[in-house]
Coordinates of C-alpha atoms and ligand atoms in Angstrom, one line a residue:
Chain A
M162 CA 91.8 82.0 119.9
S163 CA 89.4 84.8 119.1
T164 CA 86.1 85.6 120.6
V165 CA 84.3 87.0 117.6
S166 CA 81.4 85.2 116.3
P167 CA 79.3 86.7 113.6
K168 CA 76.2 88.8 114.5
D169 CA 76.0 87.8 118.1
S170 CA 77.5 90.9 119.6
T171 CA 76.6 91.8 123.1
A172 CA 75.0 95.1 122.5
D173 CA 73.4 96.5 119.3
S174 CA 76.0 99.1 118.9
H175 CA 78.9 96.8 119.4
Y176 CA 80.7 95.8 116.2
D177 CA 82.8 92.7 115.4
V178 CA 85.2 94.9 113.6
I179 CA 85.7 98.7 113.2
I180 CA 88.0 99.8 110.3
I181 CA 89.6 103.2 110.2
G182 CA 89.9 104.6 106.7
A183 CA 88.0 103.9 103.5
G184 CA 91.0 103.8 101.2
L185 CA 91.6 100.7 99.1
S186 CA 92.9 98.6 102.0
G187 CA 90.0 99.5 104.3
L188 CA 87.4 98.9 101.6
S189 CA 88.9 95.6 100.8
S190 CA 89.1 94.4 104.4
A191 CA 85.5 95.5 104.9
V192 CA 84.2 93.6 101.9
R193 CA 86.0 90.4 103.1
L194 CA 84.7 90.6 106.6
G195 CA 81.2 91.6 105.6
M196 CA 81.1 88.8 103.1
F197 CA 81.2 86.3 105.9
G198 CA 78.6 87.9 108.1
L199 CA 80.6 90.0 110.5
K200 CA 79.2 93.2 111.8
V201 CA 81.6 95.8 110.4
L202 CA 81.8 99.6 110.6
L203 CA 84.0 101.6 108.3
L204 CA 85.0 105.1 109.4
E205 CA 86.3 107.7 107.0
K206 CA 87.3 111.2 107.6
H207 CA 86.6 112.4 104.1
Y208 CA 83.3 112.7 102.2
I209 CA 84.7 110.4 99.5
V210 CA 86.2 106.9 99.5
G211 CA 89.5 105.9 97.9
G212 CA 92.1 107.6 100.1
L213 CA 95.1 108.2 98.0
N214 CA 93.4 106.7 95.0
S215 CA 90.3 108.7 94.8
F216 CA 88.8 110.9 92.1
Y217 CA 87.6 114.5 91.7
A218 CA 86.1 116.9 89.2
K219 CA 87.6 120.2 88.3
G220 CA 87.0 122.6 85.4
G221 CA 84.2 120.2 84.3
R222 CA 86.6 117.3 83.9
K223 CA 87.1 114.1 85.8
F224 CA 90.5 113.3 87.4
D225 CA 91.8 110.3 89.2
V226 CA 94.0 111.3 92.1
G227 CA 96.6 108.6 92.0
L228 CA 96.1 106.3 89.1
H229 CA 99.1 106.1 86.9
A230 CA 99.0 102.4 86.4
L231 CA 97.3 99.4 87.8
T232 CA 100.3 97.1 88.2
N233 CA 100.3 93.3 88.2
F234 CA 98.4 92.9 84.9
P235 CA 97.7 89.2 84.5
S236 CA 99.8 88.8 81.4
P237 CA 99.8 85.5 79.4
S238 CA 102.9 84.5 81.3
S239 CA 101.7 85.4 84.8
G240 CA 97.9 84.7 84.5
K241 CA 96.3 83.3 87.6
S242 CA 99.4 83.8 89.7
S243 CA 99.1 87.6 89.4
P244 CA 98.1 89.2 92.7
L245 CA 95.5 91.2 90.8
F246 CA 93.8 88.1 89.6
K247 CA 93.8 86.7 93.2
L248 CA 92.4 89.9 94.7
C249 CA 89.6 90.0 92.2
R250 CA 88.7 86.5 93.2
Q251 CA 88.8 87.2 96.9
L252 CA 86.6 90.3 96.5
R253 CA 84.4 88.5 93.9
I254 CA 84.8 91.3 91.4
P255 CA 85.1 89.8 88.0
L256 CA 88.5 90.7 86.5
D257 CA 86.7 91.3 83.1
S258 CA 84.5 94.0 84.8
L259 CA 87.6 96.2 85.1
A260 CA 87.9 96.4 81.4
L261 CA 91.7 96.6 81.7
Q262 CA 93.5 98.3 78.9
E263 CA 97.2 97.5 78.6
Q264 CA 100.0 99.9 78.3
T265 CA 101.5 100.4 74.8
S266 CA 105.1 100.5 75.9
S267 CA 107.1 102.3 78.6
R268 CA 110.6 103.3 79.2
I269 CA 113.3 103.9 81.8
T270 CA 115.6 106.7 80.6
F271 CA 118.9 107.8 82.2
G272 CA 120.9 110.4 80.4
T273 CA 121.5 108.8 77.0
T274 CA 120.6 105.2 78.0
D275 CA 117.0 103.8 77.4
L276 CA 115.4 100.6 78.5
R277 CA 112.0 99.9 77.1
F278 CA 109.4 97.5 78.5
T279 CA 106.0 96.2 77.7
N280 CA 103.7 93.6 79.3
N281 CA 105.8 91.0 77.7
F282 CA 108.6 90.2 80.2
D283 CA 110.8 88.5 77.6
F284 CA 111.0 91.8 75.7
F285 CA 112.3 93.6 78.8
I286 CA 114.9 90.9 79.3
S287 CA 116.0 91.3 75.6
E288 CA 116.3 95.1 76.2
I289 CA 118.6 94.5 79.1
E290 CA 120.7 92.1 77.2
R291 CA 120.9 94.5 74.3
V292 CA 121.8 97.6 76.4
F293 CA 123.9 95.7 79.0
P294 CA 125.4 92.8 77.1
H295 CA 128.3 92.6 79.6
E296 CA 125.7 92.1 82.4
Q297 CA 123.7 89.3 80.8
E298 CA 124.9 86.4 82.9
R299 CA 124.8 88.4 86.2
F300 CA 121.4 89.8 85.4
H301 CA 120.0 86.2 85.0
R302 CA 121.7 85.2 88.2
L303 CA 119.9 88.2 89.9
L304 CA 116.6 87.0 88.4
S305 CA 117.0 83.6 89.9
K306 CA 118.0 85.1 93.3
M307 CA 114.8 87.1 93.2
E308 CA 112.8 84.1 92.3
N309 CA 114.2 82.1 95.2
F310 CA 113.8 84.9 97.7
P311 CA 110.6 84.6 99.8
A312 CA 109.5 88.1 99.0
Y313 CA 105.8 87.5 99.6
S314 CA 106.2 85.9 103.0
V315 CA 105.3 88.1 106.0
D316 CA 108.7 87.5 107.6
A317 CA 110.8 88.2 104.5
E318 CA 114.1 89.8 105.6
E319 CA 114.2 93.6 104.8
L320 CA 117.6 93.6 103.1
S321 CA 118.9 96.6 101.3
T322 CA 118.3 96.4 97.6
R323 CA 121.2 98.8 96.9
N324 CA 123.6 96.4 98.6
I325 CA 122.3 93.4 96.8
L326 CA 122.4 95.0 93.4
A327 CA 125.9 96.3 94.1
E328 CA 127.0 92.7 94.9
E329 CA 125.2 91.0 92.0
L330 CA 125.8 93.4 89.2
N331 CA 129.0 95.1 87.9
D332 CA 127.5 98.0 86.0
P333 CA 126.1 100.5 88.5
L334 CA 124.0 102.0 85.8
L335 CA 121.9 98.9 85.4
A336 CA 121.4 98.8 89.2
E337 CA 120.2 102.5 89.2
M338 CA 117.9 101.9 86.3
L339 CA 116.2 99.0 88.1
L340 CA 115.9 101.0 91.3
C341 CA 114.2 104.0 89.7
P342 CA 110.8 102.5 88.8
T343 CA 110.6 100.3 91.8
C344 CA 111.4 103.1 94.2
Y345 CA 108.9 105.4 92.6
Y346 CA 106.2 102.8 92.7
G347 CA 106.6 101.9 96.3
S348 CA 109.6 102.7 98.5
A349 CA 108.9 104.3 101.8
R350 CA 112.7 104.4 102.5
E351 CA 114.9 107.2 101.2
N352 CA 117.5 106.3 98.6
D353 CA 116.8 102.5 98.8
I354 CA 114.1 100.0 98.8
D355 CA 113.6 96.9 101.0
F356 CA 114.5 93.8 98.9
P357 CA 111.1 92.1 99.4
T358 CA 109.3 95.2 98.2
F359 CA 111.8 95.5 95.3
V360 CA 111.0 91.9 94.2
M361 CA 107.3 92.4 94.5
L362 CA 107.4 95.6 92.5
F363 CA 109.7 94.2 89.9
D364 CA 107.2 91.3 89.4
A365 CA 104.3 93.8 89.5
I366 CA 105.7 96.2 86.9
F367 CA 107.8 94.0 84.6
K368 CA 106.8 90.3 85.0
Q369 CA 103.1 91.1 85.1
G370 CA 102.6 94.5 83.7
L371 CA 100.8 97.8 83.6
A372 CA 97.2 98.4 82.7
R373 CA 94.4 100.8 83.4
P374 CA 90.7 100.1 83.9
E375 CA 88.8 101.9 81.2
K376 CA 86.8 103.8 83.7
G377 CA 89.8 104.6 85.9
I378 CA 89.9 104.0 89.6
R379 CA 86.1 104.1 89.9
A380 CA 86.1 100.7 88.2
L381 CA 87.4 99.4 91.5
L382 CA 85.8 101.8 93.9
D383 CA 82.3 101.5 92.6
P384 CA 82.0 97.7 92.9
L385 CA 83.6 97.9 96.3
T386 CA 81.1 100.4 97.7
S387 CA 78.2 98.7 96.1
K388 CA 79.3 95.4 97.7
L389 CA 79.5 97.0 101.1
K390 CA 76.0 98.2 100.7
E391 CA 74.7 94.7 99.6
L392 CA 76.6 93.1 102.5
G393 CA 75.1 95.6 105.0
V394 CA 78.5 97.0 106.1
E395 CA 77.9 100.3 107.8
R396 CA 80.0 103.2 106.5
K397 CA 80.3 106.6 108.1
M398 CA 81.9 109.3 106.0
N399 CA 83.0 112.7 107.2
T400 CA 83.8 110.9 110.4
P401 CA 87.3 111.4 111.6
V402 CA 88.6 109.2 114.5
K403 CA 90.0 111.4 117.2
A404 CA 91.4 108.7 119.5
V405 CA 91.9 105.0 120.0
H406 CA 91.6 104.1 123.6
A407 CA 93.7 101.3 125.0
E408 CA 93.9 99.4 128.3
E409 CA 96.9 97.2 128.8
D410 CA 97.2 95.2 125.6
R411 CA 93.7 95.7 124.2
I412 CA 91.9 98.5 122.5
T413 CA 88.7 99.3 124.4
K414 CA 87.0 101.9 122.3
I415 CA 87.2 104.5 119.6
E416 CA 86.5 108.1 120.1
L417 CA 85.2 110.2 117.2
E418 CA 85.8 113.9 116.5
N419 CA 82.1 114.4 117.1
G420 CA 82.3 113.1 120.7
E421 CA 80.8 109.7 120.1
Y422 CA 82.4 106.5 121.4
L423 CA 82.2 103.1 119.6
T424 CA 83.3 99.6 120.5
A425 CA 84.3 96.5 118.6
T426 CA 86.0 93.2 119.2
H427 CA 88.7 93.9 116.6
Y428 CA 90.0 97.1 115.2
I429 CA 91.8 97.6 111.9
S430 CA 93.6 100.9 111.2
T431 CA 94.6 101.9 107.6
C432 CA 95.8 105.4 108.4
G433 CA 99.4 104.5 109.0
G434 CA 101.6 103.1 111.8
L435 CA 102.8 106.4 113.2
E436 CA 99.4 108.1 112.7
T437 CA 97.7 105.2 114.6
E438 CA 100.2 105.6 117.4
T439 CA 99.4 109.3 117.5
L440 CA 95.7 108.4 118.0
L441 CA 96.4 106.1 120.9
Q442 CA 95.2 107.0 124.4
P443 CA 97.2 106.9 126.6
P444 CA 100.0 107.7 124.2
P445 CA 102.5 104.9 123.9
Q446 CA 105.8 105.3 125.8
T447 CA 107.9 104.4 122.8
K448 CA 107.2 105.2 119.1
N449 CA 107.7 102.2 117.0
F450 CA 107.5 103.8 113.6
E451 CA 110.1 105.9 111.8
I452 CA 108.8 109.0 110.0
G453 CA 108.6 108.7 106.2
R454 CA 110.4 111.4 104.3
F455 CA 109.5 110.8 100.7
S456 CA 106.8 112.9 99.1
I457 CA 105.9 114.1 95.6
I458 CA 104.4 116.8 93.5
E459 CA 102.3 115.9 90.5
S460 CA 101.3 118.2 87.7
I461 CA 98.6 117.2 85.2
S462 CA 98.1 119.0 81.9
V463 CA 94.9 118.6 79.9
F464 CA 95.7 119.1 76.2
E465 CA 93.9 119.0 72.9
G466 CA 94.1 115.9 70.7
H467 CA 95.6 112.5 71.1
P468 CA 99.2 112.1 72.4
K469 CA 100.0 110.2 69.2
A470 CA 99.4 113.5 67.3
W471 CA 102.3 114.9 69.3
G472 CA 104.5 111.9 68.5
W473 CA 104.0 110.4 72.0
D474 CA 103.1 106.8 72.0
E475 CA 104.5 105.6 75.3
T476 CA 102.5 105.1 78.5
V477 CA 104.9 105.6 81.3
V478 CA 108.5 107.1 81.3
F479 CA 110.7 106.9 84.4
F480 CA 113.4 109.5 83.8
N481 CA 116.7 110.6 85.5
D482 CA 119.1 113.2 84.1
S483 CA 122.3 111.4 85.0
D484 CA 123.8 108.0 85.7
S485 CA 123.0 108.0 89.3
F486 CA 119.6 108.0 90.8
S487 CA 118.8 109.8 94.0
Y488 CA 115.5 109.1 95.8
N489 CA 115.4 111.6 98.6
E490 CA 113.5 114.4 100.2
P491 CA 114.8 117.3 98.1
K492 CA 116.4 120.3 99.7
E493 CA 114.2 122.6 97.6
L494 CA 110.5 122.5 96.9
V495 CA 110.9 120.1 94.0
D496 CA 113.6 117.9 92.6
L497 CA 113.6 118.1 88.8
H498 CA 116.5 115.6 88.3
S499 CA 114.2 112.7 88.1
G500 CA 110.5 111.8 87.9
V501 CA 107.8 109.9 86.2
I502 CA 105.6 110.8 83.2
C503 CA 102.3 109.1 82.6
I504 CA 100.1 109.5 79.6
P505 CA 96.9 107.6 80.6
N506 CA 95.5 108.0 77.0
N507 CA 98.2 105.6 75.9
Y508 CA 96.5 102.6 77.5
G509 CA 94.5 100.6 75.1
L510 CA 93.8 101.6 71.5
P511 CA 93.8 105.3 70.6
S512 CA 90.4 106.8 70.3
L513 CA 89.4 108.2 66.9
D514 CA 87.6 111.1 68.4
Q515 CA 89.1 114.3 66.8
K516 CA 88.0 116.6 69.6
Q517 CA 89.5 114.4 72.2
E518 CA 91.4 115.8 75.2
S519 CA 94.3 114.0 76.7
K520 CA 96.3 114.1 79.9
L521 CA 100.0 114.3 80.7
R522 CA 101.0 113.6 84.3
V523 CA 104.4 114.4 85.5
T524 CA 105.6 113.5 89.0
H525 CA 108.7 114.6 91.0
P526 CA 110.1 114.2 94.5
A527 CA 109.0 117.2 96.6
N528 CA 109.7 118.5 100.1
Y529 CA 106.7 118.5 102.5
S530 CA 108.1 120.9 105.1
L531 CA 108.9 123.5 102.5
W532 CA 105.5 123.3 100.8
S533 CA 103.7 123.3 104.1
A534 CA 105.5 126.4 105.4
L535 CA 104.2 128.6 102.6
N536 CA 101.2 130.8 103.3
E537 CA 98.2 130.5 101.0
E538 CA 99.3 133.2 98.6
S539 CA 102.8 132.0 98.1
Y540 CA 101.6 128.4 98.0
A541 CA 99.4 129.2 95.0
G542 CA 102.2 131.3 93.4
Q543 CA 104.8 128.5 93.8
K544 CA 102.4 126.0 92.4
K545 CA 102.0 128.1 89.2
I546 CA 105.8 128.6 88.9
W547 CA 106.6 124.9 89.4
E548 CA 103.8 123.8 87.1
G549 CA 105.6 125.6 84.3
K550 CA 109.0 124.3 85.2
I551 CA 107.8 120.7 85.5
L552 CA 106.1 120.7 82.2
E553 CA 109.0 122.2 80.3
N554 CA 111.4 119.8 82.0
G555 CA 109.2 116.8 81.4
L556 CA 108.8 117.5 77.7
R557 CA 112.6 116.9 77.4
Y558 CA 112.1 113.3 78.0
L559 CA 109.4 112.8 75.4
P560 CA 110.2 112.9 71.7
T561 CA 109.5 116.7 71.4
I562 CA 111.2 119.2 69.2
K563 CA 111.9 122.5 70.8
E564 CA 109.5 124.5 68.6
K565 CA 106.6 122.2 69.8
V566 CA 106.9 123.3 73.4
A567 CA 105.3 126.6 72.9
K568 CA 102.6 125.1 70.7
F569 CA 101.9 122.4 73.3
K570 CA 101.5 125.1 75.9
S571 CA 99.0 126.9 73.7
K572 CA 97.0 123.7 73.3
T573 CA 96.9 123.0 77.0
R574 CA 93.4 123.7 78.3
M575 CA 94.1 123.4 82.0
T576 CA 96.6 122.2 84.5
D577 CA 96.1 120.9 88.0
T578 CA 98.9 120.3 90.5
F579 CA 98.9 118.5 93.8
T580 CA 101.7 118.8 96.3
P581 CA 102.9 117.0 99.4
R582 CA 100.3 119.1 101.2
T583 CA 97.5 117.4 99.2
I584 CA 98.8 114.0 100.1
K585 CA 98.8 114.9 103.7
K586 CA 95.2 116.0 103.3
F587 CA 94.1 112.8 101.6
T588 CA 96.0 110.3 103.8
S589 CA 96.8 112.2 107.0
H590 CA 100.3 110.7 106.6
E591 CA 102.8 112.7 108.7
N592 CA 105.1 114.6 106.4
G593 CA 102.8 113.9 103.4
A594 CA 104.8 110.6 103.2
L595 CA 103.6 109.0 100.0
Y596 CA 104.3 105.4 101.1
G597 CA 104.1 106.0 104.8
S598 CA 106.7 105.0 107.3
P599 CA 109.9 103.0 106.4
T600 CA 108.9 100.7 109.3
K601 CA 106.5 98.1 108.1
R602 CA 104.4 95.4 109.8
R603 CA 103.7 92.8 107.1
D604 CA 101.3 90.7 109.1
G605 CA 99.5 93.8 110.4
A606 CA 100.0 92.8 114.1
T607 CA 100.6 95.5 116.7
S608 CA 101.5 95.4 120.4
F609 CA 97.7 95.3 121.0
Q610 CA 96.0 92.0 120.6
N611 CA 92.9 93.3 118.9
L612 CA 94.4 96.1 116.7
F613 CA 95.8 95.5 113.3
L614 CA 97.4 97.7 110.7
A615 CA 96.4 97.3 107.0
G616 CA 97.5 99.0 103.8
T617 CA 100.4 101.3 103.4
D618 CA 102.3 100.6 106.7
Q619 CA 101.8 96.9 106.3
G620 CA 104.4 97.4 103.5
Y621 CA 102.1 96.4 100.7
V622 CA 101.8 99.5 98.6
G623 CA 100.2 100.7 95.5
I624 CA 96.6 99.9 94.5
V625 CA 97.1 96.2 94.3
G626 CA 99.3 96.0 97.3
A627 CA 96.9 98.0 99.5
M628 CA 94.0 95.8 98.5
L629 CA 95.8 92.6 99.0
G630 CA 97.1 93.9 102.4
G631 CA 93.6 94.6 103.5
I632 CA 92.4 91.2 102.4
A633 CA 95.4 89.5 104.1
V634 CA 94.7 91.2 107.4
A635 CA 91.0 90.3 107.3
N636 CA 91.8 86.7 106.4
N637 CA 94.7 85.9 108.6
Q638 CA 94.1 88.0 111.7
I639 CA 90.3 87.7 111.9
L640 CA 88.5 85.2 109.6
R641 CA 91.0 82.3 110.2
N642 CA 90.4 82.6 113.9
L643 CA 86.7 82.7 113.9
Chain B
M1007 CA 72.9 63.9 103.6
N1008 CA 75.3 61.6 101.7
K1009 CA 78.8 61.9 100.3
D1010 CA 77.8 62.7 96.8
K1011 CA 75.7 65.6 98.0
I1012 CA 78.6 66.9 100.0
K1013 CA 80.9 66.7 96.9
Q1014 CA 78.3 68.7 95.0
I1015 CA 78.1 71.3 97.8
V1016 CA 81.8 71.7 97.7
L1017 CA 81.8 72.0 93.9
D1018 CA 79.1 74.6 94.1
I1019 CA 81.1 76.6 96.5
I1020 CA 84.2 76.4 94.3
A1021 CA 82.0 77.6 91.4
E1022 CA 81.0 80.6 93.4
I1023 CA 84.4 81.6 94.6
A1024 CA 86.4 80.7 91.5
P1025 CA 83.9 81.2 88.6
D1026 CA 86.8 81.0 86.1
E1027 CA 87.6 77.4 86.9
V1028 CA 86.3 74.6 84.7
L1029 CA 84.7 72.1 87.1
T1030 CA 83.2 69.5 84.7
D1031 CA 86.1 67.1 85.1
V1032 CA 87.2 67.3 88.7
K1033 CA 88.5 63.9 89.9
P1034 CA 87.3 63.2 93.4
E1035 CA 90.4 61.3 94.5
I1036 CA 92.9 63.8 93.3
R1037 CA 93.9 66.9 95.3
L1038 CA 91.9 69.9 94.2
R1039 CA 95.0 72.0 94.2
D1040 CA 96.6 69.7 91.6
Q1041 CA 93.7 70.0 89.1
L1042 CA 92.5 73.5 89.7
D1043 CA 94.2 76.9 90.3
L1044 CA 93.3 77.2 94.0
D1045 CA 95.5 78.6 96.7
S1046 CA 95.3 78.9 100.5
M1047 CA 93.1 82.0 100.2
D1048 CA 90.6 80.0 98.1
F1049 CA 90.6 77.2 100.7
L1050 CA 89.8 79.7 103.4
D1051 CA 86.8 80.8 101.3
I1052 CA 85.6 77.2 101.0
V1053 CA 85.8 77.0 104.8
M1054 CA 84.0 80.3 105.2
E1055 CA 81.2 79.4 102.8
L1056 CA 80.7 76.0 104.6
R1057 CA 80.3 78.0 107.8
K1058 CA 78.1 80.7 106.3
Q1059 CA 75.8 78.4 104.2
H1060 CA 75.7 75.3 106.4
G1061 CA 76.8 76.3 109.8
I1062 CA 79.8 74.0 109.7
D1063 CA 83.0 74.8 111.5
V1064 CA 86.4 73.7 110.2
P1065 CA 89.2 74.6 112.6
E1066 CA 92.3 76.0 111.0
G1067 CA 94.4 72.9 111.9
E1068 CA 92.0 70.7 109.9
Y1069 CA 91.9 72.7 106.6
R1070 CA 94.0 70.0 104.9
E1071 CA 91.1 67.6 105.3
L1072 CA 89.5 69.5 102.4
E1073 CA 92.3 68.7 100.0
S1074 CA 90.2 66.5 97.6
L1075 CA 86.5 66.0 97.0
D1076 CA 86.8 62.5 98.5
S1077 CA 88.5 63.8 101.7
C1078 CA 85.9 66.6 101.9
A1079 CA 83.1 64.1 101.8
N1080 CA 84.7 61.8 104.4
Y1081 CA 85.5 64.6 106.7
L1082 CA 82.4 66.7 106.4
L1083 CA 79.8 63.9 106.4
P1084 CA 79.7 63.5 110.2
K1085 CA 79.6 67.3 110.6
F1086 CA 76.6 67.6 108.3
E1087 CA 74.9 64.7 110.2
T1088 CA 75.4 66.2 113.6
G1089 CA 74.2 69.5 112.2
A1090 CA 71.0 67.9 110.9
T1091 CA 70.2 66.2 114.2
A1092 CA 71.1 69.2 116.4
Ligands
FAD1328 C1 100.1 110.7 93.0 C2 100.0 109.3 93.4 C3 100.0 108.4 92.4 C4 99.9 107.1 92.7 N1 99.9 106.2 91.6 C5 99.7 104.9 91.8 C6 99.6 104.1 90.7 O1 99.6 104.5 89.6 N2 99.5 102.8 90.9 C7 99.4 102.3 92.2 O2 99.3 101.1 92.3 N3 99.5 103.1 93.3 C8 99.6 104.4 93.1 N4 99.7 105.2 94.2 C9 99.8 104.6 95.5 C10 98.5 104.2 96.1 O3 97.6 105.3 95.9 C11 98.5 103.9 97.6 O4 99.6 103.0 97.8 C12 97.2 103.2 98.1 O5 96.1 103.9 97.6 C13 97.2 103.2 99.6 O6 96.0 102.7 100.1 P1 95.7 102.6 101.7 O7 94.3 102.1 101.8 O8 96.8 101.8 102.3 O9 95.8 104.1 102.3 P2 95.0 105.4 102.0 O10 94.6 105.5 100.6 O11 95.9 106.4 102.6 O12 93.7 105.3 102.9 C14 93.7 105.6 104.3 C15 92.3 106.3 104.6 O13 92.2 106.6 106.0 C16 91.6 107.8 106.2 N5 92.0 108.3 107.5 C17 93.2 108.7 107.9 N6 93.1 109.2 109.2 C18 91.8 109.0 109.6 C19 91.2 109.2 110.8 N7 91.8 109.7 111.9 N8 89.8 108.9 110.9 C20 89.2 108.4 109.8 N9 89.8 108.2 108.6 C21 91.1 108.5 108.5 C22 92.1 108.6 105.0 O14 91.3 109.8 104.8 C23 92.2 107.6 103.9 O15 91.0 107.6 103.2 C24 99.8 106.6 94.0 C25 99.8 107.5 95.0 C26 99.9 108.9 94.7 C27 99.8 109.9 95.8

């Protein structure tokens, strides 16, 4: 089928594969292809790898951009069937080297109803049975429906989860409480989530579980970049792609911002479906990808001491202030009705270090257009204002007594906030869309024979999803056809 | 080249791609999938390593010839032999 054969390219400068974007999907594709001797070039517009899951330093402290949780923890009940286990094998990164620390426990809280979960799926089931005894039978029927649904297959039907939950369950509150965490961890669609994605995320969060590498996202990024080096994969940073040139149904070359042209037999783009279409020359007559609308703001507070000293021993809290959950682009800058709290220090055992600093991360839906319309001065001003509101609001969902709020603020050493504008900057996604376009291409195929999409707009989201997506495209579209 | 050597080559590859599997007791006549935790992605890696390390091509339609150590040996022996004379 294909004409690539390793290392026998016609000209020195011709590549077997050029990959756009050194996020987790691009890095994973590059490692797979390099591993089997293909001549690969990885192009990244930033000076740093990782895309949405990168890292930075500010105020002398290290931050991960996106890491709340590494999902799919290979718990005793999921073990080797966990996608995280599989992707470590495929990339030949020993799972042990990640030094995963498990969550303590987490919670979904809606008004006065709480559902707690840990990395023990049976505990979550018992919680649901305790809080929704009248739903017990229906919930188990839903679980078998999910098990029998081919969620992981590339042609899984993109049914509406809202409709399915409405059919299967009687109590709408249970449906809303299941939608909340799954939407936040990976829905590109407003107010709903495609059923295959719902099933994958339900497995990833509840059946497998949440963990964090001891060293944060660098525990993944560092071995990936050192493997690329060992394998001789070429990487160009600070190198934005300006255009992707096509003739009929093939890509012929890539044009860089700096005026250079590059050619390859195959091309993989990880910058999004819509964004890839925007790079195409000539521009396509029809646009195949809907624009994503969901973006977020996240505020990180660095505070003195261990969270336990404040009475906080949970890892992640998905919260909503009423019985019904809305997952939309808000009409104002930020929607405070619901969000996600993460306390990364509550992975693993608490440190005994008295002088320790901890982090509290709070995420909310936010409106990209409104944030991007602000001039620099009001942008900075609004960030400050919302930082305060987000913190005060978020503390309501943690066991906090009112008097403590002021004290907590006085013990906060710094805050940092990123907005939909930041997401746009790190991913180039139109609209700062966190999970890209609602239109997905699970197998990565496009209308061009030698162009494939990997990562976010393949529909495999999150850290584990992006990596597995990159691996799947490398395997199924290129390696299998060698 | 002989069949025992080929079985050892395949086992060595499995040890490389799936270092967590215990390979001391693999029965040559039983499907690998039935005794080890290997999925289609792992079989792709066996094929890719055969190609990289020994220059042997296994077309996608014939991946199932690799299902057990015995079938690997039968299927790969002629390929190793033509490789050696080429
Ligand atoms: C705040 C936040 C928290 C998150 N938390 C989690 C979490 O806890 N757990 C989890 O699993 N997931 C989380 N995610 C989601 C996860 O980060 C993403 O799903 C995943 O990183 C997507 O990877 P990707 O490779 O598909 O895309 P990206 O990371 O977007 O990579 C694409 C790359 O392409 C580059 N690029 C774009 N255009 C061009 C161009 N023209 N030329 C060259 N390069 C270009 C970009 O710079 C980028 O590096 C979070 C995301 C955010 C924003």
